[in-house]
Short mmCIF file of C-alpha atoms in Angstrom, two decimals:
data_model
loop_
_atom_site.label_atom_id
_atom_site.label_comp_id
_atom_site.label_asym_id
_atom_site.label_seq_id
_atom_site.Cartn_x
_atom_site.Cartn_y
_atom_site.Cartn_z
CA UNK A 1 4.02 -11.57 -83.82
CA UNK A 2 3.38 -14.72 -81.81
CA UNK A 3 0.23 -16.66 -82.51
CA UNK A 4 -2.31 -16.81 -79.67
CA UNK A 5 -2.35 -20.24 -77.95
CA UNK A 6 -5.25 -22.46 -78.95
CA UNK A 7 -8.16 -23.14 -76.65
CA UNK A 8 -7.12 -26.80 -76.33
CA UNK A 9 -3.58 -25.80 -75.32
CA UNK A 10 -4.96 -23.47 -72.67
CA UNK A 11 -7.03 -26.29 -71.24
CA UNK A 12 -4.07 -28.69 -71.20
CA UNK A 13 -1.85 -26.20 -69.38
CA UNK A 14 -4.57 -25.35 -66.86
CA UNK A 15 -5.25 -29.08 -66.23
CA UNK A 16 -1.57 -29.72 -65.56
CA UNK A 17 -1.52 -26.80 -63.11
CA UNK A 18 -4.55 -28.21 -61.26
CA UNK A 19 -2.99 -31.68 -61.09
CA UNK A 20 0.26 -30.20 -59.76
CA UNK A 21 -1.41 -28.26 -56.92
CA UNK A 22 -3.81 -31.05 -55.94
CA UNK A 23 -0.91 -33.52 -55.81
CA UNK A 24 1.05 -31.12 -53.58
CA UNK A 25 -2.04 -30.68 -51.43
CA UNK A 26 -2.30 -34.40 -50.69
CA UNK A 27 1.44 -34.74 -50.24
CA UNK A 28 1.34 -32.09 -47.52
CA UNK A 29 -1.62 -33.75 -45.84
CA UNK A 30 0.19 -37.08 -45.76
CA UNK A 31 3.15 -35.40 -44.06
CA UNK A 32 0.83 -33.94 -41.43
CA UNK A 33 -0.85 -37.32 -40.97
CA UNK A 34 -4.31 -35.79 -41.46
CA UNK A 35 -5.55 -38.25 -44.16
CA UNK A 36 -3.94 -41.61 -43.47
CA UNK A 37 -6.85 -43.59 -44.97
CA UNK A 38 -6.77 -41.93 -48.42
CA UNK A 39 -5.01 -44.26 -50.89
CA UNK A 40 -3.07 -43.26 -53.97
CA UNK A 41 -5.94 -44.50 -56.18
CA UNK A 42 -8.36 -42.32 -54.24
CA UNK A 43 -6.05 -39.36 -54.73
CA UNK A 44 -5.96 -39.95 -58.52
CA UNK A 45 -9.75 -40.22 -58.53
CA UNK A 46 -10.03 -36.84 -56.84
CA UNK A 47 -7.54 -35.33 -59.31
CA UNK A 48 -9.47 -36.77 -62.31
CA UNK A 49 -12.67 -35.38 -60.87
CA UNK A 50 -11.03 -31.96 -60.51
CA UNK A 51 -9.86 -32.01 -64.11
CA UNK A 52 -13.32 -33.01 -65.37
CA UNK A 53 -14.83 -30.24 -63.30
CA UNK A 54 -12.40 -27.69 -64.78
CA UNK A 55 -13.11 -28.93 -68.30
CA UNK A 56 -16.83 -28.73 -67.81
CA UNK A 57 -16.70 -25.23 -66.44
CA UNK A 58 -14.37 -24.03 -69.14
CA UNK A 59 -16.85 -25.28 -71.72
CA UNK A 60 -19.35 -22.96 -70.08
CA UNK A 61 -16.90 -20.03 -70.33
CA UNK A 62 -16.44 -19.52 -66.57
CA UNK A 63 -13.41 -19.55 -64.28
CA UNK A 64 -13.54 -22.21 -61.62
CA UNK A 65 -11.61 -23.31 -58.61
CA UNK A 66 -11.57 -27.08 -58.79
CA UNK A 67 -12.39 -29.19 -55.75
CA UNK A 68 -12.87 -32.91 -55.32
CA UNK A 69 -16.44 -33.91 -54.56
CA UNK A 70 -16.36 -37.65 -55.06
CA UNK A 71 -17.03 -40.26 -52.45
CA UNK A 72 -13.48 -40.18 -51.04
CA UNK A 73 -13.34 -36.36 -51.26
CA UNK A 74 -16.61 -36.13 -49.36
CA UNK A 75 -15.20 -38.43 -46.69
CA UNK A 76 -12.16 -36.19 -46.36
CA UNK A 77 -14.32 -33.03 -46.19
CA UNK A 78 -16.39 -34.57 -43.41
CA UNK A 79 -13.27 -35.43 -41.48
CA UNK A 80 -11.92 -31.92 -41.91
CA UNK A 81 -15.22 -30.47 -40.70
CA UNK A 82 -15.19 -32.75 -37.68
CA UNK A 83 -11.66 -31.65 -36.79
CA UNK A 84 -12.59 -27.95 -37.07
CA UNK A 85 -15.69 -28.56 -34.98
CA UNK A 86 -13.65 -30.32 -32.31
CA UNK A 87 -11.12 -27.48 -32.26
CA UNK A 88 -13.80 -24.81 -31.96
CA UNK A 89 -15.65 -26.84 -29.35
CA UNK A 90 -12.43 -27.25 -27.37
CA UNK A 91 -11.83 -23.51 -27.38
CA UNK A 92 -15.42 -22.95 -26.25
CA UNK A 93 -14.98 -25.41 -23.38
CA UNK A 94 -11.76 -23.68 -22.31
CA UNK A 95 -13.46 -20.26 -22.35
CA UNK A 96 -16.42 -21.60 -20.41
CA UNK A 97 -14.09 -23.20 -17.83
CA UNK A 98 -12.10 -19.98 -17.49
CA UNK A 99 -15.30 -17.95 -17.06
CA UNK A 100 -16.54 -20.41 -14.45
CA UNK A 101 -13.21 -20.16 -12.61
CA UNK A 102 -13.43 -16.36 -12.51
CA UNK A 103 -16.98 -16.54 -11.12
CA UNK A 104 -15.88 -18.99 -8.42
CA UNK A 105 -12.95 -16.73 -7.47
CA UNK A 106 -15.32 -13.76 -7.21
CA UNK A 107 -17.71 -15.73 -5.05
CA UNK A 108 -14.87 -16.92 -2.79
CA UNK A 109 -13.56 -13.34 -2.47
CA UNK A 110 -17.04 -12.04 -1.65
CA UNK A 111 -17.51 -14.72 1.01
CA UNK A 112 -14.09 -13.96 2.50
CA UNK A 113 -14.81 -10.21 2.70
CA UNK A 114 -18.25 -10.85 4.19
CA UNK A 115 -16.73 -13.16 6.81
CA UNK A 116 -13.97 -10.67 7.66
CA UNK A 117 -16.43 -7.78 8.10
CA UNK A 118 -18.66 -9.90 10.32
CA UNK A 119 -15.74 -11.00 12.51
CA UNK A 120 -14.52 -7.41 12.86
CA UNK A 121 -17.98 -6.18 13.83
CA UNK A 122 -18.26 -8.93 16.45
CA UNK A 123 -14.77 -8.08 17.75
CA UNK A 124 -15.81 -4.47 18.37
CA UNK A 125 -19.02 -5.60 20.07
CA UNK A 126 -17.17 -8.00 22.38
CA UNK A 127 -14.53 -5.42 23.25
CA UNK A 128 -17.19 -2.88 24.19
CA UNK A 129 -18.86 -5.45 26.46
CA UNK A 130 -15.58 -6.34 28.16
CA UNK A 131 -13.90 -2.95 28.68
CA UNK A 132 -14.78 0.60 29.55
CA UNK A 133 -14.25 2.74 26.46
CA UNK A 134 -14.03 6.51 26.62
CA UNK A 135 -16.24 8.01 23.90
CA UNK A 136 -17.41 11.47 22.91
CA UNK A 137 -20.88 11.03 21.47
CA UNK A 138 -21.46 14.76 21.05
CA UNK A 139 -18.27 15.05 18.99
CA UNK A 140 -19.28 12.00 16.93
CA UNK A 141 -22.75 13.33 16.07
CA UNK A 142 -21.99 17.01 15.65
CA UNK A 143 -18.64 16.83 13.85
CA UNK A 144 -18.05 13.43 12.28
CA UNK A 145 -21.34 11.76 11.32
CA UNK A 146 -22.61 12.33 7.79
CA UNK A 147 -25.43 10.93 5.68
CA UNK A 148 -26.16 9.85 2.11
CA UNK A 149 -29.88 10.58 2.23
CA UNK A 150 -31.09 8.90 -0.96
CA UNK A 151 -29.29 5.66 -0.12
CA UNK A 152 -30.00 5.37 3.62
CA UNK A 153 -26.28 5.23 4.35
CA UNK A 154 -24.37 6.99 7.13
CA UNK A 155 -20.65 7.22 7.76
CA UNK A 156 -18.36 8.49 10.49
CA UNK A 157 -15.44 10.37 8.96
CA UNK A 158 -12.02 10.12 10.64
CA UNK A 159 -9.21 12.43 9.56
CA UNK A 160 -6.28 10.76 7.78
CA UNK A 161 -8.38 7.65 7.12
CA UNK A 162 -9.71 8.30 3.63
CA UNK A 163 -11.71 11.29 4.87
CA UNK A 164 -11.38 13.27 1.62
CA UNK A 165 -12.75 10.34 -0.37
CA UNK A 166 -15.88 10.24 1.79
CA UNK A 167 -16.34 14.00 1.56
CA UNK A 168 -16.24 13.83 -2.23
CA UNK A 169 -18.82 11.04 -2.27
CA UNK A 170 -21.11 12.93 0.10
CA UNK A 171 -20.96 16.13 -1.96
CA UNK A 172 -21.57 14.27 -5.22
CA UNK A 173 -24.47 12.12 -4.03
CA UNK A 174 -26.14 14.79 -1.88
CA UNK A 175 -25.64 17.47 -4.56
CA UNK A 176 -23.99 19.93 -2.16
CA UNK A 177 -20.81 22.02 -2.39
CA UNK A 178 -19.29 20.97 0.95
CA UNK A 179 -20.23 18.15 3.30
CA UNK A 180 -20.66 20.55 6.25
CA UNK A 181 -23.22 22.73 4.44
CA UNK A 182 -25.99 20.15 4.31
CA UNK A 183 -29.38 21.67 5.28
CA UNK A 184 -30.93 18.27 5.92
CA UNK A 185 -28.12 17.29 8.26
CA UNK A 186 -28.35 20.59 10.14
CA UNK A 187 -32.06 20.02 10.77
CA UNK A 188 -31.40 16.50 12.07
CA UNK A 189 -28.59 17.61 14.39
CA UNK A 190 -30.90 20.09 16.12
CA UNK A 191 -32.79 17.12 17.53
CA UNK A 192 -31.79 15.05 20.56
CA UNK A 193 -28.96 12.53 20.44
CA UNK A 194 -31.51 9.76 20.87
CA UNK A 195 -33.36 10.82 17.71
CA UNK A 196 -30.11 11.07 15.76
CA UNK A 197 -28.96 7.64 16.98
CA UNK A 198 -32.31 6.17 15.96
CA UNK A 199 -31.87 7.62 12.48
CA UNK A 200 -28.33 6.24 12.24
CA UNK A 201 -29.64 2.81 13.29
CA UNK A 202 -32.11 2.92 10.37
CA UNK A 203 -29.23 3.30 7.89
CA UNK A 204 -26.34 1.16 6.72
CA UNK A 205 -23.63 2.76 8.85
CA UNK A 206 -19.94 2.62 7.88
CA UNK A 207 -16.76 3.56 9.74
CA UNK A 208 -13.23 3.19 8.37
CA UNK A 209 -10.10 2.85 10.51
CA UNK A 210 -6.40 2.29 9.84
CA UNK A 211 -3.34 1.31 11.87
CA UNK A 212 -2.95 4.05 14.52
CA UNK A 213 0.82 4.25 14.00
CA UNK A 214 0.64 4.79 10.24
CA UNK A 215 -2.13 7.35 10.73
CA UNK A 216 0.17 9.47 12.92
CA UNK A 217 2.93 9.28 10.29
CA UNK A 218 0.44 10.30 7.61
CA UNK A 219 -0.53 13.35 9.68
CA UNK A 220 3.10 14.31 10.22
CA UNK A 221 3.91 14.00 6.51
CA UNK A 222 0.87 16.04 5.54
CA UNK A 223 0.58 18.78 8.18
CA UNK A 224 4.27 19.07 9.14
CA UNK A 225 5.61 18.74 5.58
CA UNK A 226 7.52 15.58 6.51
CA UNK A 227 10.14 17.67 8.32
CA UNK A 228 10.52 20.40 5.70
CA UNK A 229 9.95 24.08 6.38
CA UNK A 230 6.14 24.51 6.50
CA UNK A 231 4.23 27.08 4.44
CA UNK A 232 2.71 30.25 5.89
CA UNK A 233 -0.76 28.87 6.55
CA UNK A 234 -2.55 30.71 9.35
CA UNK A 235 -4.65 27.80 10.62
CA UNK A 236 -1.71 25.40 10.50
CA UNK A 237 0.43 27.83 12.45
CA UNK A 238 -2.28 28.22 15.06
CA UNK A 239 -3.27 24.53 15.33
CA UNK A 240 0.01 22.74 14.67
CA UNK A 241 3.22 24.78 14.62
CA UNK A 242 2.79 27.17 17.59
CA UNK A 243 1.84 24.37 20.03
CA UNK A 244 4.66 22.15 18.78
CA UNK A 245 7.23 24.91 19.13
CA UNK A 246 6.04 25.59 22.67
CA UNK A 247 5.94 22.04 24.01
CA UNK A 248 9.40 21.36 22.58
CA UNK A 249 10.81 24.58 24.13
CA UNK A 250 11.74 25.99 20.75
CA UNK A 251 10.93 29.64 21.63
CA UNK A 252 13.72 31.92 22.93
CA UNK A 253 12.63 33.77 26.06
CA UNK A 254 12.76 37.15 24.33
CA UNK A 255 11.05 36.10 21.09
CA UNK A 256 7.92 38.12 21.88
CA UNK A 257 9.99 41.30 21.93
CA UNK A 258 11.58 40.47 18.60
CA UNK A 259 8.17 40.09 16.95
CA UNK A 260 6.78 43.29 18.46
CA UNK A 261 4.77 41.89 21.39
CA UNK A 262 4.82 43.23 24.95
CA UNK A 263 3.86 39.95 26.65
CA UNK A 264 5.40 36.48 26.28
CA UNK A 265 3.84 34.30 23.63
CA UNK A 266 0.86 32.19 24.64
CA UNK A 267 0.20 29.07 22.53
CA UNK A 268 -3.54 29.16 23.24
CA UNK A 269 -3.96 32.75 22.07
CA UNK A 270 -5.12 33.58 18.55
CA UNK A 271 -2.47 35.86 17.08
CA UNK A 272 -2.81 37.73 13.79
CA UNK A 273 -1.02 36.33 10.78
CA UNK A 274 1.60 39.08 11.03
CA UNK A 275 2.94 37.49 14.24
CA UNK A 276 3.24 34.07 12.59
CA UNK A 277 5.06 35.66 9.65
CA UNK A 278 7.54 37.36 11.99
CA UNK A 279 8.18 34.14 13.96
CA UNK A 280 8.63 32.18 10.75
CA UNK A 281 11.14 34.73 9.47
CA UNK A 282 13.17 34.56 12.68
CA UNK A 283 13.08 30.81 13.36
CA UNK A 284 12.56 29.22 9.93
CA UNK A 285 11.23 26.20 11.85
CA UNK A 286 11.20 22.58 10.80
CA UNK A 287 9.85 19.74 12.94
CA UNK A 288 11.12 16.24 13.59
CA UNK A 289 8.76 13.30 13.94
CA UNK A 290 9.72 13.03 17.59
CA UNK A 291 8.76 16.68 18.18
CA UNK A 292 5.45 16.06 16.50
CA UNK A 293 4.73 13.05 18.73
CA UNK A 294 5.70 15.03 21.81
CA UNK A 295 3.05 17.59 20.87
CA UNK A 296 0.50 14.79 20.38
CA UNK A 297 1.14 13.51 23.90
CA UNK A 298 1.04 17.03 25.40
CA UNK A 299 -2.21 17.81 23.59
CA UNK A 300 -3.91 14.96 25.46
CA UNK A 301 -2.47 16.10 28.77
CA UNK A 302 -3.64 19.69 28.14
CA UNK A 303 -7.04 18.74 26.70
CA UNK A 304 -6.38 20.36 23.31
CA UNK A 305 -6.47 17.26 21.13
CA UNK A 306 -6.59 17.91 17.39
CA UNK A 307 -9.04 15.88 15.30
CA UNK A 308 -6.20 14.70 13.05
CA UNK A 309 -4.85 12.53 15.87
CA UNK A 310 -7.91 12.06 18.06
CA UNK A 311 -8.71 8.43 18.89
CA UNK A 312 -11.21 6.41 16.86
CA UNK A 313 -13.28 5.83 19.99
CA UNK A 314 -13.55 9.59 20.63
CA UNK A 315 -14.21 10.35 16.96
CA UNK A 316 -16.87 7.73 16.19
CA UNK A 317 -18.12 6.22 19.50
CA UNK A 318 -18.17 2.62 18.20
CA UNK A 319 -19.64 1.23 21.42
CA UNK A 320 -22.68 3.52 21.25
CA UNK A 321 -23.13 3.63 17.48
CA UNK A 322 -23.58 0.05 16.29
CA UNK A 323 -21.92 0.32 12.90
CA UNK A 324 -23.14 -2.02 10.17
CA UNK A 325 -19.67 -2.16 8.62
CA UNK A 326 -16.25 -1.55 10.19
CA UNK A 327 -13.81 -1.26 7.31
CA UNK A 328 -10.03 -0.92 7.25
CA UNK A 329 -8.01 1.34 5.01
CA UNK A 330 -5.52 -1.50 4.49
CA UNK A 331 -8.19 -3.59 2.70
CA UNK A 332 -10.56 -0.81 1.68
CA UNK A 333 -10.77 -1.52 -2.07
CA UNK A 334 -11.95 -5.12 -1.61
CA UNK A 335 -14.33 -4.18 1.18
CA UNK A 336 -15.89 -1.23 -0.63
CA UNK A 337 -16.32 -3.36 -3.75
CA UNK A 338 -18.47 -5.62 -1.58
CA UNK A 339 -20.25 -2.99 0.53
CA UNK A 340 -21.25 -0.49 -2.16
CA UNK A 341 -23.39 -2.90 -4.25
CA UNK A 342 -24.77 -4.41 -1.03
CA UNK A 343 -26.09 -1.07 0.30
CA UNK A 344 -27.02 0.26 -3.14
CA UNK A 345 -24.30 2.88 -3.58
CA UNK A 346 -22.97 3.52 -7.12
CA UNK A 347 -20.17 1.08 -7.83
CA UNK A 348 -17.97 3.68 -9.54
CA UNK A 349 -17.76 5.72 -6.31
CA UNK A 350 -16.19 2.78 -4.49
CA UNK A 351 -12.98 3.57 -6.38
CA UNK A 352 -12.81 7.22 -5.29
CA UNK A 353 -9.66 7.11 -3.18
CA UNK A 354 -7.60 9.85 -1.56
CA UNK A 355 -4.07 8.87 -2.61
CA UNK A 356 -2.51 10.88 0.23
CA UNK A 357 -4.04 8.40 2.70
CA UNK A 358 -4.02 5.27 0.55
CA UNK A 359 -2.04 2.39 1.99
CA UNK A 360 -0.19 -0.75 0.98
CA UNK A 361 2.20 -3.16 2.68
CA UNK A 362 5.41 -1.47 1.49
CA UNK A 363 4.14 1.99 2.36
CA UNK A 364 3.07 0.88 5.84
CA UNK A 365 6.47 -0.69 6.51
CA UNK A 366 8.17 2.56 5.49
CA UNK A 367 5.87 4.50 7.79
CA UNK A 368 6.60 2.23 10.77
CA UNK A 369 10.33 2.96 10.31
CA UNK A 370 9.65 6.57 11.32
CA UNK A 371 9.43 5.31 14.91
CA UNK A 372 13.00 4.00 14.86
CA UNK A 373 14.27 7.46 15.90
CA UNK A 374 11.71 7.97 18.68
CA UNK A 375 12.66 7.40 22.35
CA UNK A 376 11.01 4.36 23.92
CA UNK A 377 9.48 6.40 26.76
CA UNK A 378 7.62 8.54 24.23
CA UNK A 379 6.50 5.51 22.23
CA UNK A 380 5.04 3.96 25.37
CA UNK A 381 2.98 7.10 25.98
CA UNK A 382 1.70 7.01 22.40
CA UNK A 383 0.68 3.37 22.79
CA UNK A 384 -1.24 4.08 26.01
CA UNK A 385 -3.18 6.88 24.32
CA UNK A 386 -4.25 4.70 21.40
CA UNK A 387 -4.41 1.38 23.24
CA UNK A 388 -8.18 0.94 22.79
CA UNK A 389 -7.85 1.62 19.05
CA UNK A 390 -5.13 -1.02 18.75
CA UNK A 391 -7.09 -3.66 20.65
CA UNK A 392 -10.65 -2.98 19.51
CA UNK A 393 -9.76 -3.00 15.81
CA UNK A 394 -7.19 -5.79 16.11
CA UNK A 395 -4.03 -3.92 15.12
CA UNK A 396 -0.70 -5.37 16.19
CA UNK A 397 2.29 -3.34 17.31
CA UNK A 398 5.48 -4.36 15.46
CA UNK A 399 8.35 -5.64 17.59
CA UNK A 400 10.72 -2.91 16.41
CA UNK A 401 8.38 -0.31 17.92
CA UNK A 402 9.48 -1.36 21.40
CA UNK A 403 13.17 -0.80 20.65
CA UNK A 404 14.91 2.31 21.95
CA UNK A 405 15.14 5.08 19.38
CA UNK A 406 18.48 5.81 17.71
CA UNK A 407 18.22 9.56 18.38
CA UNK A 408 18.25 11.11 21.84
CA UNK A 409 15.14 13.18 22.38
CA UNK A 410 15.68 16.65 23.83
#
């Protein structure tokens, strides 16, 4: 059996351990250059003080962590505290500067959006003063103008320009199932156009547009399945596929007999779904972008324009309705982030976007390339139809648009 070490031996060993660690502590500090003014004598004084402190506490039967608290030790502690304070203060200054920078960026962005919206509104006003613009006020009021009653906001909805996003907002904020089944709106629309216009003028009115060329591509991709075989959808067959097949001479002369009809097919006639199914089975049609555009042009000539490619001027009558805000789909996120708080709409609804009509620079460039296969004569007709939309809302036509298409149109 080994004898237990004496109390004095324990103290001696513990004192040596304290001296060893305090000496290493100062050695490390000297290497870091943190205590250049502390002399060797001052170090020994701190060590002696630590040992005395340990001895005194051991006499009292307690375990202690020794620390120097003499005059030199106090000086060192103050310096250490000052350094920590400076470091924390520096971090605080950096955070405050960063926060200030973010606020300034937000203010600059807000001012830029406000300036852009004002310039666009003035551009529309000046264009309306300078040129005759064909509008359809009845169509605007009856079919495209909707209201957010509790917020005194109105909006003109244009197909393929974030229309689904607006419909969702209207249903949510008006607590209705569909935007067209709004009892309050129905009562208002029974009144004269002058009364309705006066009500619109009392609201914050918003209209959103996009580049006319990318809107047409979006319609083609959506309604014509981007050139794939379309589904058996009765309304789509009636509104889109039958007229397109006709104007592109895609029907054989005896097709009506093959589908069980006595008279030749008439694109303006409402046939039962069974006829569309029979035609689809025989032809298995797909549609090129050029064929789609040909139908767009013919629809204007035959006065059967579909709302999915009707002009902005005919849809929303911007010369008659003095819109508070004219927004663009290409910059919609930034502009809605500014407009919604300004007019009092819930901020979270500004982010409700229809991804099928969302836009970005790369996507728009890809859409413009659709026109590379379209004959120049057809592209010129398209431009003339949408000329007012291009000019009023300051949309440029890319140079490649005016090049002859690579495919020969039949």
